[in-house]
Amino acid sequence: QEHRSIYEAIGDEKLQILVDAFYKRVASHPELTPIFPADLTETKRKQKQFLTQFFGGPPLYIQEHGHPMLRARHMPFPITPTRRDAWLSCMREAVFEVGIEQPYERIILERLTMTANNMMNTPEDEK
Ligand code: HEM
């Protein structure tokens, strides 16, 4: 029990439901639609692979795409504090919608918040 990864605790099926619930919100968020592709199919697929390994499951993202280098991969997109907040609010709502038991819910949101903070690359007035 103590050594279960977050990925095992959530389960693969619920992780997929979380990813779908998240991008459903991204697709209609006015701060996020300008920087995301209209078709999110491939984005979803990569995010599911990434979160699987981020939460301690098999390293699916690295196997197909190499080292994540997430900050570098986000450089083409102007990520302001407002967009960080928008991304996190979509994720928080998705996590609440799918329902994840504690302490996993709290740990997931903490880890995603730290990563989202690291993804900011543009001051508010330069977007
Ligand atoms: C890709 C935005 C935070 C993981 C992307 C893309 C955008 C984006 C626009 C490109 C989508 C595409 O072309 O398919 C943002 C914004 C964030 C944010 C606005 C706010 C802070 C995060 C965080 C994570 C993450 C916190 C991880 C926990 C990824 C991954 C990809 C991606 C894995 C796919 C990279 C690839 O092309 O292989 N993101 N992102 N992002 N994002 Fe984020």
CSV table of N, CA and C in Angstrom, one decimal, residues 5-78:
chain,number,residue,atom,x,y,z
A,5,SER,N,2.3,3.6,-6.5
A,5,SER,CA,2.6,4.9,-7.1
A,5,SER,C,1.2,5.6,-7.2
A,6,ILE,N,1.3,6.9,-7.5
A,6,ILE,CA,0.1,7.7,-7.7
A,6,ILE,C,-0.7,7.0,-8.9
A,7,TYR,N,0.1,6.7,-9.9
A,7,TYR,CA,-0.5,6.1,-11.1
A,7,TYR,C,-1.3,4.8,-10.8
A,8,GLU,N,-0.7,3.9,-9.9
A,8,GLU,CA,-1.5,2.7,-9.5
A,8,GLU,C,-2.7,3.0,-8.7
A,9,ALA,N,-2.5,4.1,-7.9
A,9,ALA,CA,-3.7,4.4,-7.0
A,9,ALA,C,-4.8,5.0,-7.8
A,10,ILE,N,-4.6,5.8,-8.8
A,10,ILE,CA,-5.7,6.3,-9.6
A,10,ILE,C,-6.2,5.2,-10.6
A,11,GLY,N,-5.3,4.5,-11.2
A,11,GLY,CA,-5.7,3.5,-12.2
A,11,GLY,C,-5.7,4.2,-13.6
A,12,ASP,N,-5.3,3.4,-14.6
A,12,ASP,CA,-5.2,3.9,-15.9
A,12,ASP,C,-6.4,4.4,-16.5
A,13,GLU,N,-7.6,3.8,-16.2
A,13,GLU,CA,-8.8,4.2,-16.7
A,13,GLU,C,-9.2,5.6,-16.2
A,14,LYS,N,-9.0,5.8,-14.9
A,14,LYS,CA,-9.4,7.1,-14.3
A,14,LYS,C,-8.4,8.2,-14.8
A,15,LEU,N,-7.2,7.8,-15.1
A,15,LEU,CA,-6.2,8.8,-15.6
A,15,LEU,C,-6.7,9.3,-17.0
A,16,GLN,N,-7.2,8.4,-17.8
A,16,GLN,CA,-7.7,8.8,-19.1
A,16,GLN,C,-8.9,9.7,-19.0
A,17,ILE,N,-9.8,9.4,-18.0
A,17,ILE,CA,-11.0,10.2,-17.8
A,17,ILE,C,-10.6,11.6,-17.3
A,18,LEU,N,-9.5,11.6,-16.5
A,18,LEU,CA,-9.0,12.9,-16.0
A,18,LEU,C,-8.4,13.8,-17.2
A,19,VAL,N,-7.7,13.1,-18.1
A,19,VAL,CA,-7.1,13.8,-19.2
A,19,VAL,C,-8.2,14.4,-20.1
A,20,ASP,N,-9.2,13.6,-20.4
A,20,ASP,CA,-10.4,14.0,-21.2
A,20,ASP,C,-11.1,15.2,-20.5
A,21,ALA,N,-11.3,15.1,-19.2
A,21,ALA,CA,-12.1,16.1,-18.5
A,21,ALA,C,-11.3,17.4,-18.5
A,22,PHE,N,-9.9,17.3,-18.4
A,22,PHE,CA,-9.1,18.5,-18.5
A,22,PHE,C,-9.1,19.2,-19.8
A,23,TYR,N,-8.9,18.4,-20.9
A,23,TYR,CA,-8.9,19.1,-22.2
A,23,TYR,C,-10.3,19.5,-22.7
A,24,LYS,N,-11.3,18.9,-22.2
A,24,LYS,CA,-12.7,19.5,-22.4
A,24,LYS,C,-12.8,20.9,-21.9
A,25,ARG,N,-12.1,21.2,-20.8
A,25,ARG,CA,-12.1,22.6,-20.3
A,25,ARG,C,-11.1,23.5,-21.0
A,26,VAL,N,-10.0,22.9,-21.3
A,26,VAL,CA,-9.0,23.7,-22.1
A,26,VAL,C,-9.6,24.2,-23.4
A,27,ALA,N,-10.4,23.3,-24.0
A,27,ALA,CA,-10.9,23.6,-25.4
A,27,ALA,C,-11.9,24.7,-25.4
A,28,SER,N,-12.4,25.1,-24.2
A,28,SER,CA,-13.4,26.2,-24.1
A,28,SER,C,-12.9,27.4,-23.2
A,29,HIS,N,-11.6,27.3,-22.8
A,29,HIS,CA,-11.1,28.4,-21.9
A,29,HIS,C,-10.5,29.6,-22.8
A,30,PRO,N,-11.1,30.8,-22.7
A,30,PRO,CA,-10.7,31.9,-23.5
A,30,PRO,C,-9.2,32.2,-23.4
A,31,GLU,N,-8.6,32.0,-22.3
A,31,GLU,CA,-7.1,32.3,-22.1
A,31,GLU,C,-6.3,31.2,-22.8
A,32,LEU,N,-6.8,30.0,-23.0
A,32,LEU,CA,-6.0,28.8,-23.5
A,32,LEU,C,-6.2,28.5,-24.9
A,33,THR,N,-7.4,28.7,-25.4
A,33,THR,CA,-7.7,28.3,-26.9
A,33,THR,C,-6.7,29.0,-27.8
A,34,PRO,N,-6.3,30.3,-27.6
A,34,PRO,CA,-5.4,30.9,-28.6
A,34,PRO,C,-4.0,30.2,-28.8
A,35,ILE,N,-3.6,29.4,-27.8
A,35,ILE,CA,-2.3,28.8,-27.9
A,35,ILE,C,-2.4,27.3,-28.1
A,36,PHE,N,-3.5,26.7,-27.9
A,36,PHE,CA,-3.7,25.2,-28.2
A,36,PHE,C,-4.2,25.0,-29.6
A,37,PRO,N,-3.8,23.8,-30.2
A,37,PRO,CA,-4.3,23.4,-31.5
A,37,PRO,C,-5.8,23.2,-31.4
A,38,ALA,N,-6.6,23.4,-32.5
A,38,ALA,CA,-8.0,23.2,-32.5
A,38,ALA,C,-8.3,21.7,-32.2
A,39,ASP,N,-7.5,20.8,-32.8
A,39,ASP,CA,-7.7,19.4,-32.6
A,39,ASP,C,-6.8,18.9,-31.5
A,40,LEU,N,-7.4,18.5,-30.4
A,40,LEU,CA,-6.5,18.2,-29.2
A,40,LEU,C,-6.2,16.7,-29.1
A,41,THR,N,-6.6,15.9,-30.2
A,41,THR,CA,-6.4,14.5,-30.1
A,41,THR,C,-4.9,14.1,-29.7
A,42,GLU,N,-4.0,14.7,-30.5
A,42,GLU,CA,-2.6,14.3,-30.3
A,42,GLU,C,-2.0,14.9,-28.9
A,43,THR,N,-2.5,16.1,-28.6
A,43,THR,CA,-2.1,16.7,-27.3
A,43,THR,C,-2.5,15.8,-26.2
A,44,LYS,N,-3.8,15.3,-26.2
A,44,LYS,CA,-4.3,14.4,-25.2
A,44,LYS,C,-3.5,13.2,-25.1
A,45,ARG,N,-3.2,12.6,-26.2
A,45,ARG,CA,-2.4,11.3,-26.2
A,45,ARG,C,-1.0,11.5,-25.6
A,46,LYS,N,-0.4,12.6,-25.9
A,46,LYS,CA,0.9,12.9,-25.3
A,46,LYS,C,0.8,13.2,-23.8
A,47,GLN,N,-0.2,13.9,-23.4
A,47,GLN,CA,-0.4,14.3,-22.0
A,47,GLN,C,-0.7,13.0,-21.2
A,48,LYS,N,-1.5,12.1,-21.7
A,48,LYS,CA,-1.7,10.8,-21.0
A,48,LYS,C,-0.4,10.0,-20.9
A,49,GLN,N,0.4,10.0,-21.9
A,49,GLN,CA,1.7,9.3,-21.8
A,49,GLN,C,2.6,10.0,-20.7
A,50,PHE,N,2.6,11.4,-20.7
A,50,PHE,CA,3.4,12.1,-19.8
A,50,PHE,C,2.9,11.9,-18.4
A,51,LEU,N,1.6,12.0,-18.1
A,51,LEU,CA,1.1,11.9,-16.7
A,51,LEU,C,1.3,10.5,-16.2
A,52,THR,N,1.2,9.5,-17.1
A,52,THR,CA,1.5,8.1,-16.7
A,52,THR,C,2.8,8.0,-16.0
A,53,GLN,N,3.9,8.5,-16.7
A,53,GLN,CA,5.2,8.4,-16.1
A,53,GLN,C,5.4,9.4,-15.0
A,54,PHE,N,4.8,10.6,-15.1
A,54,PHE,CA,5.0,11.6,-14.0
A,54,PHE,C,4.4,11.1,-12.7
A,55,PHE,N,3.4,10.3,-12.8
A,55,PHE,CA,2.8,9.7,-11.6
A,55,PHE,C,3.3,8.3,-11.2
A,56,GLY,N,4.4,8.0,-11.8
A,56,GLY,CA,5.1,6.7,-11.4
A,56,GLY,C,4.8,5.5,-12.1
A,57,GLY,N,4.0,5.6,-13.2
A,57,GLY,CA,3.7,4.5,-14.1
A,57,GLY,C,4.8,4.2,-15.1
A,58,PRO,N,4.5,3.4,-16.1
A,58,PRO,CA,5.5,3.1,-17.2
A,58,PRO,C,6.0,4.4,-17.9
A,59,PRO,N,7.3,4.4,-18.3
A,59,PRO,CA,7.8,5.7,-19.0
A,59,PRO,C,7.4,5.8,-20.4
A,60,LEU,N,6.1,5.9,-20.7
A,60,LEU,CA,5.5,5.9,-22.0
A,60,LEU,C,6.0,7.2,-22.8
A,61,TYR,N,6.0,8.3,-22.2
A,61,TYR,CA,6.4,9.5,-22.9
A,61,TYR,C,7.8,9.5,-23.4
A,62,ILE,N,8.7,9.1,-22.5
A,62,ILE,CA,10.1,9.1,-22.8
A,62,ILE,C,10.4,8.1,-23.9
A,63,GLN,N,9.7,7.0,-23.9
A,63,GLN,CA,9.9,5.9,-24.9
A,63,GLN,C,9.6,6.4,-26.3
A,64,GLU,N,8.5,7.3,-26.4
A,64,GLU,CA,8.2,7.7,-27.8
A,64,GLU,C,8.8,9.1,-28.1
A,65,HIS,N,9.0,9.9,-27.2
A,65,HIS,CA,9.4,11.3,-27.5
A,65,HIS,C,10.7,11.7,-26.9
A,66,GLY,N,11.4,10.9,-26.1
A,66,GLY,CA,12.6,11.3,-25.5
A,66,GLY,C,12.4,12.1,-24.3
A,67,HIS,N,13.5,12.7,-23.7
A,67,HIS,CA,13.4,13.4,-22.5
A,67,HIS,C,12.3,14.5,-22.6
A,68,PRO,N,11.4,14.6,-21.6
A,68,PRO,CA,10.3,15.6,-21.7
A,68,PRO,C,10.8,17.0,-21.9
A,69,MET,N,11.8,17.5,-21.2
A,69,MET,CA,12.3,18.9,-21.4
A,69,MET,C,11.1,19.8,-21.4
A,70,LEU,N,10.2,19.7,-20.5
A,70,LEU,CA,8.9,20.4,-20.6
A,70,LEU,C,9.0,21.9,-20.8
A,71,ARG,N,9.9,22.5,-20.0
A,71,ARG,CA,10.0,24.0,-20.1
A,71,ARG,C,10.4,24.4,-21.5
A,72,ALA,N,11.4,23.7,-22.1
A,72,ALA,CA,11.8,23.9,-23.4
A,72,ALA,C,10.7,23.7,-24.5
A,73,ARG,N,9.9,22.6,-24.3
A,73,ARG,CA,8.8,22.3,-25.2
A,73,ARG,C,7.7,23.4,-25.2
A,74,HIS,N,7.6,24.1,-24.0
A,74,HIS,CA,6.6,25.1,-23.9
A,74,HIS,C,7.0,26.5,-24.4
A,75,MET,N,8.3,26.6,-24.7
A,75,MET,CA,8.8,28.0,-25.0
A,75,MET,C,8.1,28.6,-26.3
A,76,PRO,N,7.7,27.8,-27.2
A,76,PRO,CA,7.0,28.4,-28.4
A,76,PRO,C,5.6,29.1,-28.0
A,77,PHE,N,5.1,28.8,-26.8
A,77,PHE,CA,3.8,29.3,-26.4
A,77,PHE,C,4.0,30.3,-25.2
A,78,PRO,N,3.5,31.5,-25.4
A,78,PRO,CA,3.6,32.5,-24.3
A,78,PRO,C,2.8,32.1,-23.1
